[in-house]
Every structure is written in structure tokens, then in C-alpha cells.
Short mmCIF file of N, CA, C and O in Angstrom, two decimals:
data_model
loop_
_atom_site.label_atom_id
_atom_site.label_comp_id
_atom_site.label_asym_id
_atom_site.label_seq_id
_atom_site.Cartn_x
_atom_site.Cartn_y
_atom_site.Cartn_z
N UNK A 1 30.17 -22.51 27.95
CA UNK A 1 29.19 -21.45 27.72
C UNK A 1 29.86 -20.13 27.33
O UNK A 1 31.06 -19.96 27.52
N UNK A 2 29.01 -19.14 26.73
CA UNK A 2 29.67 -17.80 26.38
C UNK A 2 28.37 -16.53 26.83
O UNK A 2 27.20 -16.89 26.71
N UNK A 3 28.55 -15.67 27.13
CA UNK A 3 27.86 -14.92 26.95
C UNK A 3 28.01 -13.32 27.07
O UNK A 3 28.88 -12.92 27.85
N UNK A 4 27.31 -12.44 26.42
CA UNK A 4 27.57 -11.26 26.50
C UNK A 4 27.35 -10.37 27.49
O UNK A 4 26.34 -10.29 28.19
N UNK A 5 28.68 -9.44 27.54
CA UNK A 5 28.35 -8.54 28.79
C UNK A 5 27.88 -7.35 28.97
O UNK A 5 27.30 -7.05 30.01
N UNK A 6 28.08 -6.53 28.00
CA UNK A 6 27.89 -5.31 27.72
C UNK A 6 27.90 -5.25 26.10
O UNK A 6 28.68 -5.87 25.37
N UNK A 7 27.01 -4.49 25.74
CA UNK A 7 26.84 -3.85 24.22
C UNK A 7 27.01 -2.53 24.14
O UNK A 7 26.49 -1.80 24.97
N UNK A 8 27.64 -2.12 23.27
CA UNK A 8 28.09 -0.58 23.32
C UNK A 8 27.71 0.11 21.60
O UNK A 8 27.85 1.29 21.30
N UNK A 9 27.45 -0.47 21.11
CA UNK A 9 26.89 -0.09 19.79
C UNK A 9 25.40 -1.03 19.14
O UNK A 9 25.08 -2.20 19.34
N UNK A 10 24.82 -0.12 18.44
CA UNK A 10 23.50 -1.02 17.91
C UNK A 10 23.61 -1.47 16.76
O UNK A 10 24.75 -1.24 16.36
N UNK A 11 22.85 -2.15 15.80
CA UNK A 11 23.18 -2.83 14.69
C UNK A 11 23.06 -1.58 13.51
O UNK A 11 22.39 -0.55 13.65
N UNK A 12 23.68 -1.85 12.63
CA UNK A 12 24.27 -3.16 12.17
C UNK A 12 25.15 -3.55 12.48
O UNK A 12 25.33 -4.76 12.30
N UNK A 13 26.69 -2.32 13.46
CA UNK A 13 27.64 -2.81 13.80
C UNK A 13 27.64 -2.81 15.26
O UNK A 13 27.80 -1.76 15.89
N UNK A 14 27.47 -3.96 15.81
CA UNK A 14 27.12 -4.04 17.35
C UNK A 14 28.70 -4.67 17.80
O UNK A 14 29.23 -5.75 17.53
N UNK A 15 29.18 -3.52 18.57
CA UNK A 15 30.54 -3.81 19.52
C UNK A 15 30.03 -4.10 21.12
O UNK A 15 29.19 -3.49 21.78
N UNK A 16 30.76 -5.10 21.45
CA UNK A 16 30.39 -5.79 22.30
C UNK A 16 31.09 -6.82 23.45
O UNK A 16 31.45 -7.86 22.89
N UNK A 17 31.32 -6.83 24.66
CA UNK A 17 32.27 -7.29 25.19
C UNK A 17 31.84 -8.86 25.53
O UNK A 17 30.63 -9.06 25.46
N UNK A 18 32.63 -9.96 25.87
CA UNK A 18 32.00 -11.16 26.54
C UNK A 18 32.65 -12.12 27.32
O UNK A 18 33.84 -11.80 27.37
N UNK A 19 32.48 -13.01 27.86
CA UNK A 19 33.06 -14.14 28.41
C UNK A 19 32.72 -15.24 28.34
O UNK A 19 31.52 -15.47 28.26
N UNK A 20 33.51 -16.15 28.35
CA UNK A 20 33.76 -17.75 27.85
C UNK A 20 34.39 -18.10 29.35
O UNK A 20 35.16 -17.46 30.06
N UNK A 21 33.53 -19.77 29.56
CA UNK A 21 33.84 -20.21 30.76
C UNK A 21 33.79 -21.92 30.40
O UNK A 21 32.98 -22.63 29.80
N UNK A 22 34.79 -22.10 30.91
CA UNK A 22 35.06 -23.79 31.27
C UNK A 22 35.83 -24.48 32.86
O UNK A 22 36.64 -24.05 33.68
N UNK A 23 35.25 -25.43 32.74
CA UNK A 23 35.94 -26.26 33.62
C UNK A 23 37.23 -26.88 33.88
O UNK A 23 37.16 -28.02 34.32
N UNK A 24 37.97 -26.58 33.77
CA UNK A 24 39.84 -27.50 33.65
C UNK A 24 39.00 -28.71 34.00
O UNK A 24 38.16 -28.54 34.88
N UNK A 25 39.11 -29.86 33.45
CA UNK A 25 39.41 -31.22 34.08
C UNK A 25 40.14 -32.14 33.30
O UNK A 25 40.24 -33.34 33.55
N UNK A 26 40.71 -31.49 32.26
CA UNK A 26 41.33 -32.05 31.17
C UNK A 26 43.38 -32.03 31.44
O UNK A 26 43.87 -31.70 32.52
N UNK A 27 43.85 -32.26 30.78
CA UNK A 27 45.33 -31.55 30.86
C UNK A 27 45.85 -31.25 29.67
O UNK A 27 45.71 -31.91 28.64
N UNK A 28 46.63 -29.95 29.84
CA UNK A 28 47.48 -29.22 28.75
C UNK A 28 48.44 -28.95 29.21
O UNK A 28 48.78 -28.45 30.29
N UNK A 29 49.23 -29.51 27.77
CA UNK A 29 51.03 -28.99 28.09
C UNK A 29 51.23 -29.53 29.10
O UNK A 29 51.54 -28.62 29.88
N UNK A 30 51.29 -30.93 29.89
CA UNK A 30 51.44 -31.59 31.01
C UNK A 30 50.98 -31.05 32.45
O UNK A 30 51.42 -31.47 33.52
N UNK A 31 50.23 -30.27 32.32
CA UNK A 31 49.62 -29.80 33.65
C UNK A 31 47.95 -30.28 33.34
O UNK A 31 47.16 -30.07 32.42
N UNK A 32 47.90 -31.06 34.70
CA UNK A 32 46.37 -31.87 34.65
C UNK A 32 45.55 -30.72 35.41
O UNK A 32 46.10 -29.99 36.23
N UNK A 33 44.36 -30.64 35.11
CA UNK A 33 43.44 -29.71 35.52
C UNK A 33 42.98 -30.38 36.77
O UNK A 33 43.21 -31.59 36.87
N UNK A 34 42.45 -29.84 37.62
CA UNK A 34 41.63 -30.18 38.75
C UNK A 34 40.00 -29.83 39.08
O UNK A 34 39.59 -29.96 40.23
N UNK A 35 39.20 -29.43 38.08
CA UNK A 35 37.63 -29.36 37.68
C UNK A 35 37.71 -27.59 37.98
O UNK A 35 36.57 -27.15 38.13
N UNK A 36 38.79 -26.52 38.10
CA UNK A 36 38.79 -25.58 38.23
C UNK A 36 37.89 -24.81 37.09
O UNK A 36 37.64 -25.23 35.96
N UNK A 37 37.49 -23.60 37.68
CA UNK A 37 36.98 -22.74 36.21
C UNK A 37 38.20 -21.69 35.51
O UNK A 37 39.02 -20.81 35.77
N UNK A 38 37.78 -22.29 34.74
CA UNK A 38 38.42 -20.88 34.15
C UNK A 38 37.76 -20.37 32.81
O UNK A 38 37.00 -20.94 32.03
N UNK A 39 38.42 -18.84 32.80
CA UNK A 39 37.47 -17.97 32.44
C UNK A 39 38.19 -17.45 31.18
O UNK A 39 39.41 -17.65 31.20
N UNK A 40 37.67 -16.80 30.03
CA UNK A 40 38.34 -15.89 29.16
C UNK A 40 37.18 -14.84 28.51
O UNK A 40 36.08 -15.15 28.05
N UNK A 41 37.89 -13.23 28.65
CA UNK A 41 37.13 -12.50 28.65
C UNK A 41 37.78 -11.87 27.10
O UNK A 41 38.95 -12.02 26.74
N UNK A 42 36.64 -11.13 26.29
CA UNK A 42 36.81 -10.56 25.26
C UNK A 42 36.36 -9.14 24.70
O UNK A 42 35.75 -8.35 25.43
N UNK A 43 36.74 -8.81 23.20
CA UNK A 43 35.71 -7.68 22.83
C UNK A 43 35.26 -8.30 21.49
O UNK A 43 35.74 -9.28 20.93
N UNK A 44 34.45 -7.69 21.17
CA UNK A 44 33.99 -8.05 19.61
C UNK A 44 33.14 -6.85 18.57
O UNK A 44 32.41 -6.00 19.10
N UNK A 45 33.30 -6.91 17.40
CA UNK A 45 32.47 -6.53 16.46
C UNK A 45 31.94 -7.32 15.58
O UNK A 45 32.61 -7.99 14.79
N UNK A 46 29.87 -7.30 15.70
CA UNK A 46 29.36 -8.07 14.92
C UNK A 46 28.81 -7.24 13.84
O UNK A 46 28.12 -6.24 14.03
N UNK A 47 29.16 -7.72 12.64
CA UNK A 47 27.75 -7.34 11.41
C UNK A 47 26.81 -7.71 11.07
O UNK A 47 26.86 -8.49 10.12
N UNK A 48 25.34 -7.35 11.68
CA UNK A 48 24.46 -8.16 11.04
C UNK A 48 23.56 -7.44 10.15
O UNK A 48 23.48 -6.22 10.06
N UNK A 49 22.60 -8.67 9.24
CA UNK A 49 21.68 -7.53 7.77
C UNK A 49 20.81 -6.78 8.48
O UNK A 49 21.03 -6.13 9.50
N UNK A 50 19.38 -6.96 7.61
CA UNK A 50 18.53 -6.19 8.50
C UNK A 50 17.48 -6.75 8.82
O UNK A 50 16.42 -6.15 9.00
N UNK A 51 17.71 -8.48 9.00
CA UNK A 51 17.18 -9.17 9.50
C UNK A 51 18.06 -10.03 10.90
O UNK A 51 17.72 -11.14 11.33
N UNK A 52 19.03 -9.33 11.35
CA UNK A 52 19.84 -9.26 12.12
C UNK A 52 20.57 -10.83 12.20
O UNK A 52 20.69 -11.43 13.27
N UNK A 53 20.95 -11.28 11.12
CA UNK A 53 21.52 -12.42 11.00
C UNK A 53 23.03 -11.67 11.20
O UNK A 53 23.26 -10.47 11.03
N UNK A 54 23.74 -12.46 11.51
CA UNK A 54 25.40 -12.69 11.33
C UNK A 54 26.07 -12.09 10.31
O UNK A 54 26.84 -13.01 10.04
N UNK A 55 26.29 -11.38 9.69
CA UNK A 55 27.31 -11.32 8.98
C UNK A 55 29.11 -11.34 8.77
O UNK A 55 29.79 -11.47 7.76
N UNK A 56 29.34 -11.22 9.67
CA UNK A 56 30.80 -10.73 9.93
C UNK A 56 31.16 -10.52 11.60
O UNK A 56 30.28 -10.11 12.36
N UNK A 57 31.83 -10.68 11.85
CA UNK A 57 32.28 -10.69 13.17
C UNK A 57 33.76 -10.94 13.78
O UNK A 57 34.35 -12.02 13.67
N UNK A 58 34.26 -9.86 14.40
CA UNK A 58 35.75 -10.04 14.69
C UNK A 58 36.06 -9.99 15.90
O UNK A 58 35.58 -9.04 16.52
N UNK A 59 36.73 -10.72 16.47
CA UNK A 59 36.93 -11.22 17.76
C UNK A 59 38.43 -11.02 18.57
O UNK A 59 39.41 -11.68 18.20
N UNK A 60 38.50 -10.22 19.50
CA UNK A 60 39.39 -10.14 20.55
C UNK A 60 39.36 -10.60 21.73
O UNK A 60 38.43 -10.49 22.53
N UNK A 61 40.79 -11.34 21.97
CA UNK A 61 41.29 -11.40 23.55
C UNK A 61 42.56 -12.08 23.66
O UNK A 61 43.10 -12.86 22.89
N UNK A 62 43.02 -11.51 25.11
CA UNK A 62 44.27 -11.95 25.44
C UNK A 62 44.34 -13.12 25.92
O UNK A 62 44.29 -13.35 27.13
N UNK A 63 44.54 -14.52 24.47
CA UNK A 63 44.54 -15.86 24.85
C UNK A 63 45.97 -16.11 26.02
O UNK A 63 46.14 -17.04 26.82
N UNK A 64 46.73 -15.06 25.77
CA UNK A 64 47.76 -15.81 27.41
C UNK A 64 47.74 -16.09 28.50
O UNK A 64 48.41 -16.79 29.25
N UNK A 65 46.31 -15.05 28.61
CA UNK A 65 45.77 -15.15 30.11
C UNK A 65 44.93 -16.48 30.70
O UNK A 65 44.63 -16.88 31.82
N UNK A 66 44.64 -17.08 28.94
CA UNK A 66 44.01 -18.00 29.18
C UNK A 66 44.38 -19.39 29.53
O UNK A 66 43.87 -20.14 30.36
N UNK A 67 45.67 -19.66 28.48
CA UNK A 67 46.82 -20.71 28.02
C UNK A 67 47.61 -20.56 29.04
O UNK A 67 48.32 -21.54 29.21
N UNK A 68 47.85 -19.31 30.17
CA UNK A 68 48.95 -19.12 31.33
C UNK A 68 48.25 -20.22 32.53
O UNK A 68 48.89 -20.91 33.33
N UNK A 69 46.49 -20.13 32.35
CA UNK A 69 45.96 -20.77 33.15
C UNK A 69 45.80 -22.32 33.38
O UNK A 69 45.76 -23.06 34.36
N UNK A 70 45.71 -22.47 32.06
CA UNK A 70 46.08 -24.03 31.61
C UNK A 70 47.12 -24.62 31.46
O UNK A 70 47.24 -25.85 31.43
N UNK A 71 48.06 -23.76 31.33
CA UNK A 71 49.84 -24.65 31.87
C UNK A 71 49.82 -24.53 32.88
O UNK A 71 50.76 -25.21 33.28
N UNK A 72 49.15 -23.89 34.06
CA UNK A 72 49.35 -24.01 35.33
C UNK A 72 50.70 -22.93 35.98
O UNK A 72 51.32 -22.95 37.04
N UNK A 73 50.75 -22.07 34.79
CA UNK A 73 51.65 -20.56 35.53
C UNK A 73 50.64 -19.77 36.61
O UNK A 73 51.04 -19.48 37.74
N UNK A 74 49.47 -19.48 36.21
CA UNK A 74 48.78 -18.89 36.90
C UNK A 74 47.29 -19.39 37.43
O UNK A 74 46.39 -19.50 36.60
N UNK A 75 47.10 -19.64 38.61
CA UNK A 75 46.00 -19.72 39.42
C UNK A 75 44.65 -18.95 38.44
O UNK A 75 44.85 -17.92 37.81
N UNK A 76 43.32 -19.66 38.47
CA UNK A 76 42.44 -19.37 37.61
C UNK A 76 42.05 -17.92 38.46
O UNK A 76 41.40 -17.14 37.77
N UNK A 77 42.30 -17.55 39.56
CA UNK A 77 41.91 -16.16 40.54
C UNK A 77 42.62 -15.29 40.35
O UNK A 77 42.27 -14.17 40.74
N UNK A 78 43.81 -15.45 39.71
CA UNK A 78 44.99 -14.79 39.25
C UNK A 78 44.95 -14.19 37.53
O UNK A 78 45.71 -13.29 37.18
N UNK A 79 43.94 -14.85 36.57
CA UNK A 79 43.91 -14.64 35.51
C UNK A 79 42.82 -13.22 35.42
O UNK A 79 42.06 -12.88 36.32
N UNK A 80 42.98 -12.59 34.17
CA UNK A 80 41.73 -11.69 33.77
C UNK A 80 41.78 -10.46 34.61
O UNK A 80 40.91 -9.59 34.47
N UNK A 81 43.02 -10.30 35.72
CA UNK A 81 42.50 -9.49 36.76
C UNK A 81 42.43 -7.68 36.57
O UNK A 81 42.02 -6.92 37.45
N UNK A 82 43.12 -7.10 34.77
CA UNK A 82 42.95 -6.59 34.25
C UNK A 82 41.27 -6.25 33.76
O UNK A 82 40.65 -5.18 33.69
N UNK A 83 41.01 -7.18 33.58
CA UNK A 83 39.64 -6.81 32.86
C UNK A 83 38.92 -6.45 33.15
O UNK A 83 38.66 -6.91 34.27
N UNK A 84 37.81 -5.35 32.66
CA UNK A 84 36.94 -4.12 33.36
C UNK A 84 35.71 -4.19 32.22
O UNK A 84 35.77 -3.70 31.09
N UNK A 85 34.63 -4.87 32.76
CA UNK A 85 33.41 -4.40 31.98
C UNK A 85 32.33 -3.75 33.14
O UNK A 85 32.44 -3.49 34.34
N UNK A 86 31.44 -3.65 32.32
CA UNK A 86 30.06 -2.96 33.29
C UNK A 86 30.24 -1.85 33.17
O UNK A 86 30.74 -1.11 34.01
N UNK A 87 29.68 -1.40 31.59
CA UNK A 87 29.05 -0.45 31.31
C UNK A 87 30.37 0.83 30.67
O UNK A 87 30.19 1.77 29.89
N UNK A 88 31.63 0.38 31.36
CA UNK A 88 32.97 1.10 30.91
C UNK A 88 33.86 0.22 29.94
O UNK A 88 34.11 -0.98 30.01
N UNK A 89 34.45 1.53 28.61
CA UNK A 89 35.42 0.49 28.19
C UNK A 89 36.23 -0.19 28.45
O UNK A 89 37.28 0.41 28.73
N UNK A 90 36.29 -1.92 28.53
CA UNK A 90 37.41 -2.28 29.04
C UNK A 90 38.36 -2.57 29.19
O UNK A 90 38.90 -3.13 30.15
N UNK A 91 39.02 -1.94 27.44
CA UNK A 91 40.30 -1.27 27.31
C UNK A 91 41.07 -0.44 27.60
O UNK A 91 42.28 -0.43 27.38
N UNK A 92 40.24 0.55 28.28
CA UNK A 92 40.29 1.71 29.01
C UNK A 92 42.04 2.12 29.57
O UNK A 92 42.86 2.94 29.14
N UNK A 93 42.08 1.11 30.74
CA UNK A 93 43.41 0.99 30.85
C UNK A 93 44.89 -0.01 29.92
O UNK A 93 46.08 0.25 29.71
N UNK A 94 44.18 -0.91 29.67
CA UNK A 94 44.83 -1.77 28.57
C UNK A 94 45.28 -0.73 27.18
O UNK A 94 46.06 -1.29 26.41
N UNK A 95 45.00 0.23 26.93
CA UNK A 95 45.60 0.75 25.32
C UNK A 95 46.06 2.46 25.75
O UNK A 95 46.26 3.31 24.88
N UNK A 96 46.19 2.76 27.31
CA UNK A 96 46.40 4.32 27.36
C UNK A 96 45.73 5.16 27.46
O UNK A 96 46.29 6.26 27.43
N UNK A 97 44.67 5.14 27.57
CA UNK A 97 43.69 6.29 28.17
C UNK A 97 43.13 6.62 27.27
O UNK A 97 43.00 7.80 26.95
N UNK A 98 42.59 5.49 26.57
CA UNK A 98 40.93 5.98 25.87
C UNK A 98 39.80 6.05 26.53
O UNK A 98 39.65 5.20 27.41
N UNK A 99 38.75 7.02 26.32
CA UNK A 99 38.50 7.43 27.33
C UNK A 99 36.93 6.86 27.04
O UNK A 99 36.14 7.36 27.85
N UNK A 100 36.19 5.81 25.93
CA UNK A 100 34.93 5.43 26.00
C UNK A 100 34.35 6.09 25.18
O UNK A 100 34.81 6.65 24.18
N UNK A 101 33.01 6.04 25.70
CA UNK A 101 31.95 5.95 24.84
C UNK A 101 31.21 7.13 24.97
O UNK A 101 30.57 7.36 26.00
N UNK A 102 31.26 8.05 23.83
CA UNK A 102 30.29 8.90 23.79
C UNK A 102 28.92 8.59 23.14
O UNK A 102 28.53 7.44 22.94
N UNK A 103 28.01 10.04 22.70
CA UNK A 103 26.65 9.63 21.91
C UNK A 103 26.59 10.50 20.78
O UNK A 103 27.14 11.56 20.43
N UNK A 104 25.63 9.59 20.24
CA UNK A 104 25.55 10.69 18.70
C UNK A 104 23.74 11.14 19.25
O UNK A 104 22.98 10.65 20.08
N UNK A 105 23.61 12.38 18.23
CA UNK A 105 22.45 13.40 18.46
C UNK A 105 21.34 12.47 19.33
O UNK A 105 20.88 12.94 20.37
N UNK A 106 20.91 11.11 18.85
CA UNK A 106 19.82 10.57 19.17
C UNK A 106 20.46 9.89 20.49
O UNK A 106 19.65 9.62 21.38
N UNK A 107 21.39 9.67 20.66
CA UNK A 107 21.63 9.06 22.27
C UNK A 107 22.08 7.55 21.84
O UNK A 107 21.70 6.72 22.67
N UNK A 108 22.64 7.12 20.96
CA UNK A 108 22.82 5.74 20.69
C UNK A 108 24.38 6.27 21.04
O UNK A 108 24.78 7.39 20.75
N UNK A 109 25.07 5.35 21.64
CA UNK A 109 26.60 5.37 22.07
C UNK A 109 27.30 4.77 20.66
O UNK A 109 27.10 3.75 19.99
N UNK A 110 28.16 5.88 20.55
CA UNK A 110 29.71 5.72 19.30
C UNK A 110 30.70 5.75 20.06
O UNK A 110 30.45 6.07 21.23
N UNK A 111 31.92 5.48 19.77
CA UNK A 111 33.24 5.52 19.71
C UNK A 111 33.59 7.28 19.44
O UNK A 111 33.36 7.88 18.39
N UNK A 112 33.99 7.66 20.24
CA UNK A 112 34.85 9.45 20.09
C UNK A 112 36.33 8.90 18.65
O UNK A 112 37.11 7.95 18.57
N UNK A 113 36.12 9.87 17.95
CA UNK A 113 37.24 9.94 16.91
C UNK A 113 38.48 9.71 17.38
O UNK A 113 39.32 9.12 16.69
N UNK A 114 38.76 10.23 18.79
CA UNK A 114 40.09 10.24 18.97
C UNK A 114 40.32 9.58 20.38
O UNK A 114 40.96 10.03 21.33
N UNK A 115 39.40 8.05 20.22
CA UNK A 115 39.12 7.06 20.82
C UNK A 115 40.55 5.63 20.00
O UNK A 115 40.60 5.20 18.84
N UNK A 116 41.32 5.35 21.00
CA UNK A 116 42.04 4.41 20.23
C UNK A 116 41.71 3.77 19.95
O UNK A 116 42.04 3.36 18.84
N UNK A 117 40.18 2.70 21.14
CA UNK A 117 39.91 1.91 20.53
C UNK A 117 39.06 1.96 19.34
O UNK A 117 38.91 0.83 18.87
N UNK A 118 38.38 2.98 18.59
CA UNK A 118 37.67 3.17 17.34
C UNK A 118 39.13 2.55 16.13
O UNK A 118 38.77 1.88 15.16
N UNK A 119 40.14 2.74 16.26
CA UNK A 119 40.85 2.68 15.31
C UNK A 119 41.46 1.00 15.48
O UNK A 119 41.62 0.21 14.55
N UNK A 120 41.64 0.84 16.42
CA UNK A 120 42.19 -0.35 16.89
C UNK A 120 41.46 -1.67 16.57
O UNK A 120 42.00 -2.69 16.12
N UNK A 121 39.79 -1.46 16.94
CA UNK A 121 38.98 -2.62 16.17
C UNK A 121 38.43 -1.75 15.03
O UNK A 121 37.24 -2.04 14.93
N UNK A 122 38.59 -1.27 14.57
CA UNK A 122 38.03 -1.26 12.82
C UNK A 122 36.56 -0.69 13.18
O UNK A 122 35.72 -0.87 12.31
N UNK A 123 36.21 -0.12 14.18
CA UNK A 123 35.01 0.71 13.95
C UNK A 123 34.58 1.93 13.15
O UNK A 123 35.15 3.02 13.20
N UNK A 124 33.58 1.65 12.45
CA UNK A 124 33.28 2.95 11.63
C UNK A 124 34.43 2.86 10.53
O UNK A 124 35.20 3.81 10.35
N UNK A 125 34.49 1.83 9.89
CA UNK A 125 35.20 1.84 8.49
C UNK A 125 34.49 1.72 7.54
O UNK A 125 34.97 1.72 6.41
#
């Protein structure tokens, strides 16, 4: 399953954080799973028209945290423990002290100019 956690921009370019969840019961890289969950958390930017179909969409996350879990370096309670959503950016600490999300006149939340992450995912290009 996947689903979204927070939305921080409206369409057409909707930035947006999420998570992906599975079961280990499989094995990778010689480490057999034991029906554990594990989790992988992300960010994203979607484009859609103005019939809010799909257009474009670019996708972040730190697959090591994920692949560390499935070789069996790290305990699935041990993964992600960086990651910060609900309502704050959750790059926040991950890129140096960007500091989120401001608003434009009408109250819809943008990216601040001298927001790393605006530059970092390609917002407002």
C-alpha cells in the first residue's frame, strides 16, 4: 500500500509527502524476512492538467533506509527514525535548516525563496 501524508502545495503543482508499507516475508541479499513491516517514507512533486489527471511527477527517498532493512543491517524500528511529517517540512533537519512553508496573499502554502528545499525539488520552475 502507499499513501499520502501531508500536502503542502495545491494543483497544478501539488508537493507532497508519503509512505509505502510492506511485509518482509520474502528474502534479499540472503537475509530471509520474518513477516516484519517495513516501511519507506518519501517526498514528491505531482503535475496535474486541469482535469487533475497526472502529468508528471518526481519522486524522493532515502532507499538505504529501506534496502538497510532488508539486508537485515537494521531492525524495521530502527529505520526512518529521521523522518518528520505532520504538517512540518520533513526535510527540515535532513538539508540544514530550511525552515518550511510559508503563504502567498490568499493563504495557499509556497515554498520561501530562500527555502533549500524549493531549489532542491525543482519547485516553482
Amino acid at each position: 500500500p502507499w499513501e499520502v501524508l501531508d500536502v503542502y502545495s495545491p494543483p497544478p503543482k501539488v508537493a507532497f509527502t508519503w509512505r509505502h508499507w510492506g511485509t518482509f516475508t520474502g528474502s534479499y541479499d540472503g537475509n530471509q524476512g520474518k513477516g516484519e513491516l517495513v516501511e519507506v517514507f518519501g517526498f514528491a512533486v505531482a503535475s496535474v492538467n486541469d482535469k487533475l489527471q497526472l502529468t508528471d511527477v518526481d519522486v524522493y527517498y532515502d532507499a538505504e533506509e529501506f534496502i538497510s532493512v532488508l539486508r537485515g543491517n537494521k531492525k524495521p524500528e530502527e529505520a526512518n527514525q529521521a523522518w518528520n511529517s505532520g504538517g512540518a517540512c520533513p526535510f527540515h533537519a535532513m538539508i540544514g535548516g530550511a525552515t518550511g512553508l510559508s503563504t502567498t496573499e490568499d493563504g495557499a502554502p509556497k515554498l520561501r525563496k530562500r527555502d533549500k528545499v524549493k531549489s532542491f525539488f525543482g519547485i516553482g520552475k
